[in-house]
Amino acid sequence: MTHPTPLSSTPPLLHGNSYLIDGKLHPWTGPQSEVRSPLTVEGDQGPERVLLGSVPELGEKEGLAALDSAVRAYDHGRGDWPTAPAGERIAALEKFIHNMQPRRDQVVDLLMWEIGKKRADSEKEFDRTVQYLKDTIAEYKDLQREGSHINVVEGTMAQIRRGPLGVVLCLGPFNYPLNETFCVLLPAILMGNTCVFKPAKYGVLLMTPLLEAFAESFPPGVVNIVFGRGRTLASPIMKSGKVDVLALIGNSKSSNALISQHPKPNRVRQVLGLEAKNPAIVFPDADLEVAVKECVKGAWSFNGQRCTALKVVYVHRDIREAFLEAFAKATDALTWGSPLDNADITPLPELGKVDTMQSYLQEAVDKGATVVNARGGDVEGNMMFPAILHPVDRDTQLFREEQFGPLCPVLDFDSFEEVLADIAQSDYGQQVSLFTQDAATAGMCIDRLVNQVCRVNLNASCQRGPDSLPFTGRKDSAVSTLSVKAALRSFSIRTLVACPEGQKELVEQVIGGGHSAFSNMNYLL
Ligand code: G3H
C-alpha cells in the first residue's frame, strides 16, 4: 500500500508532563493523553497516525487549583497584577515575546505535525502572532496615554482609564492553536486580568515548549495552563461562579453550554469567535480570473478549516459555466501531500473528519448536486481532495451547516434578492465576498450587506487580517470584537475617578505626591 503522506522528516516525540499553576511547572505523574498526527505510517493493521507524544490528562482537582491560583492573583482587583503599573505589565509581555522566539522552529514543526498545517502557513502563524503581540504593546501604551489626562465636564473632573475584568477562562481552537489563542490570552493578561488557559484537543503539544516561557515571564497566578478534557476541567471551573470572562474561539454550542453552567451568567463577559458560513457572490461582470483565484484561496486554504473560509459560493446564472469550469480547473491544480513539503491540501487532524465530509458530499449528490472538479472528493488516508458541488439543494446539511473542511457548495442565482434572503435567514453573520467590477452593483450590495455581516470584501476572499482591522460577527458568529486595539477593549472596562472641580487641590496632591497608581499623569513613552 502506498503511503498517503510520505514522511519527509523525523516526527518529533515529546511527552509533556507538567502544567503551570501559580507560576510553577508542576510535574504530572497521572494519566497522559496520546497526541497523534494526522500523518500516517504503515502499521500492523494498516495506516496508523504517527505518535507525536503525550500531554497530561489532568483532573477536576488540578483544574480548580488553576482557577484558585488565578482568583488569588486577581484578588478582587487588588492583586499585584491588576494593580501593577503599566510599565511592569509591558515588561512581562516583552519578556514573554523574547522567551517564545527561540522556540519558533519547534512550535512550527509541531503545528505541521499536529494539525497538518503546511509549512509556509505554520511559519506565518508563529510570525504573525509575534507581530500581533508587539503591536498590542504599542496599542496598550496609547491606551495608557489616553488615560493619563483629566477631563473636566460640567464642573466634574474625571480621569478615565480601562481596568481589568477579573478571571478569564481561555479556550482556543485547533485550526489556529497558537495565533487565535495568544491573540486573546495575552491582551487579556496585559490589561491586568488573570487567566486559566486550556489548549484545544488538537494543536496541544505545541504549548509544551512554551510553558517555561510563560513561567519565566509572568508573576505567579497570572497565567495558569492546564491540559485535559473540557468537560473535566472547564465545566467545574464555570460552575464555581468565579469566572468573569469566557474567551472562547470555537462554536456556539460549547460557549452556550459553558455560559449556562455559571451560576450568574449575566456576570460573564463573553469574547467569542464562533462558526461562520461566509458566502462569495459572483456577478456576471466579475473579473473571472480574480474571482477564481480568490475563491480557491478562500475556500481551500488549510483545507477549508478557517472560520473565515468561503463556505458557499453563489454564482450568477449568466457566468455559471465559465466560473465553474475555471474554479474546477484551478482547484484540480492544487497539490496534496505532506504539510512538511508545503502541499496545498494536507491531512485533516480531526478523527472521523473524512467520513463526515463524505456524508455531506453524498447527501448533496443524492439531492441533485454533481462534483464539478475531476479530483473532487478523492481520498487518501486522512486527506480529502477539495470537492466543488453544484447545484446544491438548500435542504442539505452542506448548505445549512458550517462544513469546516474541503467541500464547497455552489448555488446559482438570477436575482441578488435570492442570495440576500439566504443571508438574512442564515444563523451566521461574519463576512461576505462580492465579485463585481460594476460600481453601482458593488454599492447596492454593500448597503444591503453591511448590516447582515461585519465585513464586506470587494473582489477579495474573506479573511481576518490585517490584524489592526476589527474582526467580529453577528448572530452565531461572534460576541465582542477582536483586533490589536479592540482585544484590549474587549478584555477591560472603563473605570474612572471623578470629583467636583472644587476638589482640584486634593487631586493635585494625590497626583503630585505619587500616591496612586491609577490617578497619575505619567506619560508612557
Ligand atoms: O479561523 C478563523 C481565523 O480567525 C481566520 O483567520 O482569515 O487570517 O485565516 P484568517
XYZ file of C-alpha atoms and ligand atoms in Angstrom:
535
model
C 0.000 0.000 0.000
C 1.433 3.378 -0.919
C 1.925 5.774 1.902
C -0.664 8.568 1.798
C 1.527 11.274 3.253
C 5.199 10.346 2.912
C 7.148 11.498 5.931
C 9.889 13.783 4.732
C 11.414 14.281 8.166
C 11.542 12.554 11.516
C 8.468 13.202 13.627
C 9.023 14.993 16.911
C 8.473 12.919 20.027
C 7.620 14.980 23.034
C 5.995 13.938 26.277
C 4.693 16.952 28.127
C 4.428 16.033 31.761
C 3.918 19.302 33.527
C 1.344 22.050 33.839
C 1.544 25.620 35.043
C -0.149 26.793 38.216
C 0.882 29.637 40.499
C 3.988 30.370 38.446
C 5.365 26.849 38.896
C 5.647 23.977 36.470
C 4.105 21.067 38.362
C 5.284 17.588 37.408
C 2.427 15.242 36.495
C 2.616 11.522 37.019
C -1.058 10.740 36.401
C -2.712 9.657 33.146
C -1.432 11.080 29.863
C -3.349 11.621 26.585
C -1.569 10.429 23.495
C -1.056 13.003 20.778
C -1.110 11.600 17.263
C -0.542 13.254 13.928
C -2.975 13.225 11.009
C 0.071 11.982 9.056
C 0.208 8.222 8.974
C 2.707 5.357 8.795
C 2.058 1.763 7.825
C 1.240 -0.275 10.960
C 0.215 -3.880 11.615
C -3.441 -3.072 10.986
C -2.893 -0.656 8.076
C -2.055 3.090 8.172
C -1.604 4.439 11.691
C -1.441 8.029 12.867
C 2.152 8.863 13.829
C 2.676 9.097 17.575
C 3.956 12.578 18.494
C 3.951 12.288 22.260
C 1.514 12.955 25.055
C 0.132 15.625 27.357
C -1.187 15.389 30.915
C -4.802 14.460 31.396
C -5.476 16.490 34.473
C -8.481 16.071 36.706
C -11.040 18.412 38.193
C -8.794 18.968 41.240
C -5.978 20.429 39.120
C -8.442 22.499 37.078
C -9.875 24.041 40.215
C -6.377 24.597 41.615
C -5.555 26.570 38.472
C -8.716 28.609 38.965
C -7.861 29.286 42.623
C -4.425 30.445 41.585
C -5.928 32.931 39.089
C -8.503 34.073 41.664
C -5.756 34.660 44.262
C -3.582 36.587 41.816
C -6.536 38.791 40.870
C -7.677 39.112 44.497
C -10.835 41.015 43.591
C -8.815 43.501 41.582
C -6.468 44.207 44.500
C -3.742 41.748 43.498
C -0.263 42.798 42.448
C -1.017 42.136 38.770
C -4.303 44.047 38.313
C -2.803 46.991 40.215
C 0.659 46.814 38.622
C 1.931 49.912 36.836
C 1.543 49.665 33.037
C 5.313 49.524 32.567
C 5.575 46.384 34.677
C 2.959 44.542 32.621
C 4.598 45.657 29.388
C 7.966 44.395 30.616
C 6.448 40.983 31.387
C 4.890 40.671 27.919
C 8.128 41.838 26.287
C 9.945 39.151 28.223
C 7.431 36.572 27.047
C 7.855 37.609 23.396
C 11.604 37.368 23.869
C 11.281 33.951 25.503
C 8.936 32.457 22.925
C 11.035 33.373 19.879
C 13.790 30.767 20.376
C 11.008 28.132 20.362
C 9.882 29.089 16.836
C 11.271 26.082 14.977
C 9.881 23.611 17.486
C 6.437 25.222 17.507
C 6.335 25.432 13.691
C 7.316 21.774 13.483
C 4.575 20.801 15.915
C 1.987 22.882 14.037
C 2.770 20.898 10.886
C 2.781 17.517 12.589
C -0.128 18.053 14.939
C -2.707 19.785 12.801
C -1.318 19.266 9.296
C -0.863 22.973 8.582
C 1.535 23.461 5.708
C 5.000 24.776 6.412
C 4.529 28.294 4.985
C 1.273 28.780 6.925
C 2.747 27.361 10.129
C 5.668 29.788 9.917
C 3.257 32.600 9.164
C 1.148 31.667 12.188
C 4.130 31.991 14.503
C 5.482 35.213 12.993
C 2.060 36.830 12.764
C 1.499 36.071 16.435
C 4.797 37.648 17.488
C 3.983 40.754 15.442
C 0.486 40.878 16.930
C 1.925 40.860 20.443
C 4.402 43.631 19.629
C 1.585 45.719 18.119
C -0.527 45.002 21.193
C 2.123 46.603 23.393
C 2.140 49.700 21.185
C -1.672 49.957 21.403
C -1.600 49.414 25.141
C 0.816 52.314 25.529
C -1.580 54.505 23.549
C -4.421 53.445 25.804
C -2.375 54.365 28.858
C -1.508 57.738 27.360
C -5.205 58.403 26.677
C -5.929 57.607 30.327
C -3.235 59.841 31.734
C -5.127 63.106 31.471
C -8.055 64.603 33.312
C -11.252 65.771 31.632
C -13.483 68.464 33.065
C -17.165 68.011 32.182
C -19.951 70.200 33.568
C -17.957 71.036 36.671
C -16.799 67.465 37.242
C -13.174 66.431 36.933
C -12.659 62.863 35.762
C -9.772 60.605 34.980
C -10.905 57.666 32.863
C -8.909 54.505 32.311
C -9.661 50.982 31.217
C -9.423 48.440 34.016
C -9.337 44.620 34.026
C -12.468 42.487 34.367
C -11.174 39.649 36.545
C -10.544 35.974 35.947
C -10.574 34.795 32.337
C -11.160 31.229 31.189
C -9.486 30.947 27.786
C -10.190 28.094 25.371
C -8.558 28.090 21.961
C -9.316 26.406 18.621
C -7.373 23.661 16.805
C -7.050 25.481 13.479
C -5.017 28.400 14.847
C -3.896 26.893 18.149
C -1.149 29.445 18.633
C -2.381 32.594 16.943
C -6.048 32.707 17.874
C -5.312 31.658 21.436
C -2.480 34.082 22.090
C -4.404 36.919 20.435
C -6.974 36.691 23.213
C -4.923 35.315 26.109
C -2.120 37.866 26.041
C -4.188 41.037 25.539
C -6.348 39.793 28.429
C -3.259 39.416 30.615
C -1.784 42.754 29.570
C -4.982 44.511 30.654
C -4.465 43.160 34.196
C -6.764 40.129 34.139
C -5.572 36.731 35.324
C -6.213 33.584 33.305
C -6.769 29.882 33.191
C -5.954 28.570 29.740
C -6.784 25.132 28.399
C -5.408 24.396 24.921
C -7.572 22.747 22.258
C -7.712 18.971 21.772
C -5.595 19.145 18.608
C -2.651 21.531 18.499
C -1.966 20.980 22.182
C 1.553 19.569 22.272
C 2.951 22.780 20.823
C 2.155 24.508 24.121
C 4.656 22.294 25.932
C 7.776 24.141 24.727
C 6.105 27.440 25.634
C 5.189 26.560 29.218
C 8.575 27.678 30.505
C 8.321 30.941 28.575
C 5.071 31.673 30.423
C 6.510 30.619 33.779
C 9.623 32.757 33.307
C 7.759 35.856 32.146
C 4.654 36.382 34.292
C 4.251 36.588 38.067
C 2.671 33.599 39.889
C -1.012 33.024 39.191
C -1.310 35.473 36.289
C -1.449 32.688 33.725
C -2.268 29.087 34.554
C -2.139 26.397 31.887
C -3.928 23.072 32.234
C -4.317 20.089 29.908
C -7.211 17.692 29.700
C -10.815 17.307 28.700
C -13.119 20.299 28.544
C -15.849 18.507 30.456
C -13.479 17.610 33.309
C -11.700 20.956 33.548
C -13.818 23.760 32.091
C -17.241 22.736 33.412
C -16.308 22.742 37.128
C -14.426 25.992 36.606
C -17.551 27.641 35.169
C -19.811 26.095 37.823
C -17.644 27.701 40.534
C -19.037 31.102 39.557
C -15.533 32.585 39.788
C -15.025 33.224 36.074
C -15.581 36.798 34.904
C -14.738 36.385 31.216
C -15.158 33.448 28.870
C -12.749 33.796 25.951
C -13.509 31.011 23.528
C -12.704 30.512 19.877
C -14.810 27.574 18.759
C -18.503 27.040 18.352
C -21.636 28.395 19.943
C -22.774 25.005 21.295
C -19.689 24.876 23.539
C -19.882 28.511 24.590
C -23.623 28.317 25.362
C -23.115 25.145 27.396
C -20.316 26.747 29.423
C -22.107 30.022 29.998
C -25.224 28.204 31.195
C -23.140 26.413 33.840
C -22.141 29.687 35.502
C -24.457 30.408 38.449
C -24.678 34.055 37.320
C -24.320 34.044 33.527
C -25.078 37.774 33.399
C -21.730 38.419 35.077
C -19.695 36.722 32.407
C -18.242 38.890 29.658
C -18.111 36.806 26.505
C -15.312 37.179 23.992
C -16.202 34.604 21.381
C -15.110 33.788 17.850
C -17.606 31.225 16.592
C -18.864 29.427 13.491
C -19.396 31.124 10.138
C -20.566 30.352 6.630
C -19.108 33.185 4.591
C -20.587 33.408 1.084
C -18.897 34.504 -2.129
C -21.245 36.179 -4.597
C -20.062 36.190 -8.197
C -21.844 38.662 -10.503
C -21.850 38.357 -14.315
C -19.449 41.297 -14.693
C -16.877 39.841 -12.272
C -13.258 39.611 -13.323
C -13.277 35.838 -13.652
C -9.575 35.428 -13.011
C -9.756 37.388 -9.773
C -12.946 35.647 -8.624
C -11.486 32.199 -9.223
C -8.138 32.986 -7.611
C -9.842 34.394 -4.511
C -12.386 31.561 -4.283
C -9.592 28.991 -4.459
C -7.706 30.803 -1.714
C -10.833 31.482 0.333
C -12.352 28.018 0.108
C -9.296 25.788 0.247
C -6.593 27.418 2.397
C -5.836 24.988 5.213
C -8.376 22.584 3.670
C -11.234 24.985 4.387
C -10.613 24.763 8.148
C -10.787 28.515 8.811
C -13.689 30.334 10.368
C -13.257 32.941 7.616
C -13.200 30.367 4.785
C -15.621 30.812 1.894
C -18.146 28.098 2.696
C -20.749 28.710 -0.003
C -20.495 30.312 -3.451
C -23.403 31.977 -5.267
C -22.746 32.405 -8.958
C -24.962 34.337 -11.377
C -26.527 32.052 -13.977
C -25.014 34.110 -16.841
C -21.441 33.383 -15.767
C -22.023 29.982 -14.191
C -20.462 27.732 -16.864
C -17.303 29.818 -17.240
C -16.874 30.245 -13.496
C -17.394 26.581 -12.621
C -15.016 25.448 -15.328
C -12.272 27.821 -14.198
C -12.876 27.171 -10.463
C -12.692 23.406 -11.072
C -9.525 23.716 -13.142
C -7.752 25.900 -10.582
C -8.850 23.612 -7.742
C -7.631 20.483 -9.505
C -4.236 22.134 -9.949
C -3.674 22.164 -6.175
C -1.140 19.757 -4.727
C -1.896 17.347 -1.922
C 0.518 15.660 0.407
C 2.594 16.414 3.442
C 2.442 19.774 5.244
C 6.207 19.455 5.643
C 6.540 19.665 1.864
C 4.236 22.655 1.756
C 1.446 20.812 -0.069
C -1.730 22.860 -0.536
C -4.066 20.133 0.686
C -2.987 18.177 3.735
C -4.316 15.526 6.147
C -7.227 16.529 8.369
C -6.493 16.363 12.120
C -9.991 15.635 13.451
C -10.837 11.950 13.884
C -13.608 10.891 11.531
C -13.447 14.135 9.548
C -13.125 12.464 6.153
C -16.241 10.372 6.919
C -18.157 13.496 7.921
C -17.130 15.241 4.701
C -18.128 12.196 2.668
C -21.554 12.113 4.233
C -22.079 15.850 3.498
C -20.970 15.197 -0.075
C -23.186 12.137 -0.508
C -26.303 13.908 0.740
C -25.675 16.812 -1.643
C -25.198 14.378 -4.542
C -28.322 12.432 -3.541
C -30.236 15.698 -3.697
C -29.077 16.606 -7.183
C -25.535 18.009 -6.975
C -22.595 16.927 -9.106
C -18.949 17.035 -8.108
C -17.712 19.568 -10.633
C -13.944 19.026 -10.450
C -12.345 15.785 -11.603
C -10.308 15.193 -8.421
C -13.066 16.373 -6.075
C -13.722 14.001 -3.185
C -10.694 11.750 -3.812
C -9.487 10.346 -0.512
C -6.077 9.114 0.594
C -5.605 8.386 4.259
C -6.775 11.426 6.204
C -6.722 13.666 3.154
C -9.674 14.583 1.016
C -9.208 16.446 -2.226
C -11.452 19.547 -2.287
C -14.797 18.998 -3.972
C -16.896 21.690 -5.640
C -20.551 20.660 -5.603
C -23.185 22.194 -7.885
C -26.099 22.834 -7.785
C -26.538 22.261 -4.053
C -30.047 21.946 -2.677
C -30.894 24.271 0.201
C -32.280 21.278 2.089
C -28.867 19.725 2.749
C -26.508 19.768 5.701
C -23.805 21.077 3.399
C -25.878 24.173 2.685
C -27.097 24.748 6.240
C -24.079 23.887 8.379
C -20.511 25.082 8.695
C -18.633 22.251 6.958
C -15.168 23.429 8.124
C -13.450 21.229 5.557
C -12.659 20.687 1.869
C -16.153 20.993 0.366
C -17.632 23.985 -1.403
C -21.329 24.119 -2.273
C -22.182 26.317 -5.270
C -25.670 27.697 -5.952
C -26.915 29.676 -8.966
C -28.794 32.930 -8.715
C -30.703 35.175 -11.086
C -31.536 37.956 -8.678
C -29.403 39.217 -5.784
C -32.610 39.121 -3.693
C -32.418 35.292 -3.595
C -28.927 35.474 -2.095
C -29.931 38.177 0.308
C -32.870 36.086 1.533
C -30.491 33.210 2.347
C -28.091 35.516 4.164
C -30.939 37.001 6.196
C -32.166 33.513 7.161
C -28.694 32.212 7.970
C -27.555 31.689 11.568
C -24.194 33.167 10.656
C -23.087 36.730 10.044
C -19.329 37.086 9.803
C -18.216 38.225 6.317
C -19.077 38.099 2.630
C -17.058 38.390 -0.603
C -18.510 40.261 -3.588
C -17.113 39.791 -7.072
C -18.161 42.542 -9.477
C -16.490 45.325 -11.444
C -19.576 47.498 -11.530
C -19.665 50.366 -9.031
C -23.469 50.529 -8.919
C -23.747 46.778 -8.197
C -20.997 46.985 -5.588
C -22.612 49.998 -3.910
C -26.078 48.438 -3.852
C -24.745 45.181 -2.392
C -22.601 46.920 0.212
C -25.619 48.760 1.568
C -27.725 45.612 1.663
C -25.000 43.552 3.347
C -23.204 45.695 5.901
C -25.991 45.198 8.417
C -26.086 41.439 7.813
C -22.395 40.708 8.272
C -19.410 42.541 9.747
C -17.092 42.770 6.745
C -17.895 43.047 3.055
C -14.869 42.133 0.934
C -14.747 43.518 -2.595
C -13.088 41.243 -5.157
C -11.185 39.509 -2.368
C -11.719 36.420 -0.253
C -12.827 36.725 3.354
C -10.121 36.946 5.974
C -9.342 38.203 9.419
C -6.279 40.284 8.606
C -4.712 42.776 8.650
C -4.851 42.319 12.406
C -5.413 46.001 13.072
C -8.876 45.737 11.456
C -11.878 44.855 13.613
C -12.739 41.167 13.450
C -16.217 40.237 14.625
C -19.533 38.794 13.516
C -23.282 38.877 14.026
C -25.759 36.183 15.125
C -23.986 32.891 15.969
C -20.645 34.033 14.534
C -19.112 36.095 17.351
C -19.525 38.071 20.536
C -17.193 41.058 21.092
C -14.683 42.445 18.640
C -11.060 41.463 18.214
C -8.168 43.359 16.632
C -4.900 44.554 18.061
C -6.749 47.508 19.600
C -10.220 46.012 20.095
C -8.959 42.988 22.054
C -7.607 45.327 24.740
C -11.033 46.960 24.939
C -12.879 43.621 24.952
C -10.900 42.469 27.992
C -11.391 45.645 30.007
C -13.980 48.066 31.282
C -13.878 51.814 31.705
C -13.412 52.873 35.270
C -12.922 56.424 36.470
C -12.173 58.714 39.344
C -14.446 61.750 39.434
C -14.842 64.757 41.705
C -16.232 68.306 41.709
C -13.842 70.925 40.370
C -13.594 72.258 43.935
C -11.511 69.180 44.805
C -8.714 70.292 42.498
C -6.225 70.747 45.305
C -6.753 67.220 46.645
C -6.411 65.762 43.152
C -3.193 67.724 42.637
C -1.823 66.363 45.899
C -2.773 62.753 45.044
C -1.145 63.021 41.647
C 1.797 65.232 42.585
C 2.624 63.131 45.643
C 2.601 59.905 43.599
C 0.001 58.456 45.976
C -1.903 56.452 43.363
C -1.014 54.137 40.509
C -4.374 54.868 38.863
C -4.518 58.627 39.466
C -1.284 59.697 37.883
C -0.396 61.636 34.785
C 2.696 59.662 33.857
C 3.097 59.683 30.103
C 4.272 56.280 28.973
C 6.952 56.560 26.304
O -10.408 30.554 11.867
C -10.581 31.783 11.834
C -9.422 32.711 11.737
O -9.539 33.815 12.575
C -9.230 33.140 10.345
O -8.169 33.968 10.225
O -8.650 34.844 7.946
O -6.391 35.033 8.946
O -7.267 32.805 8.238
P -7.580 34.170 8.754
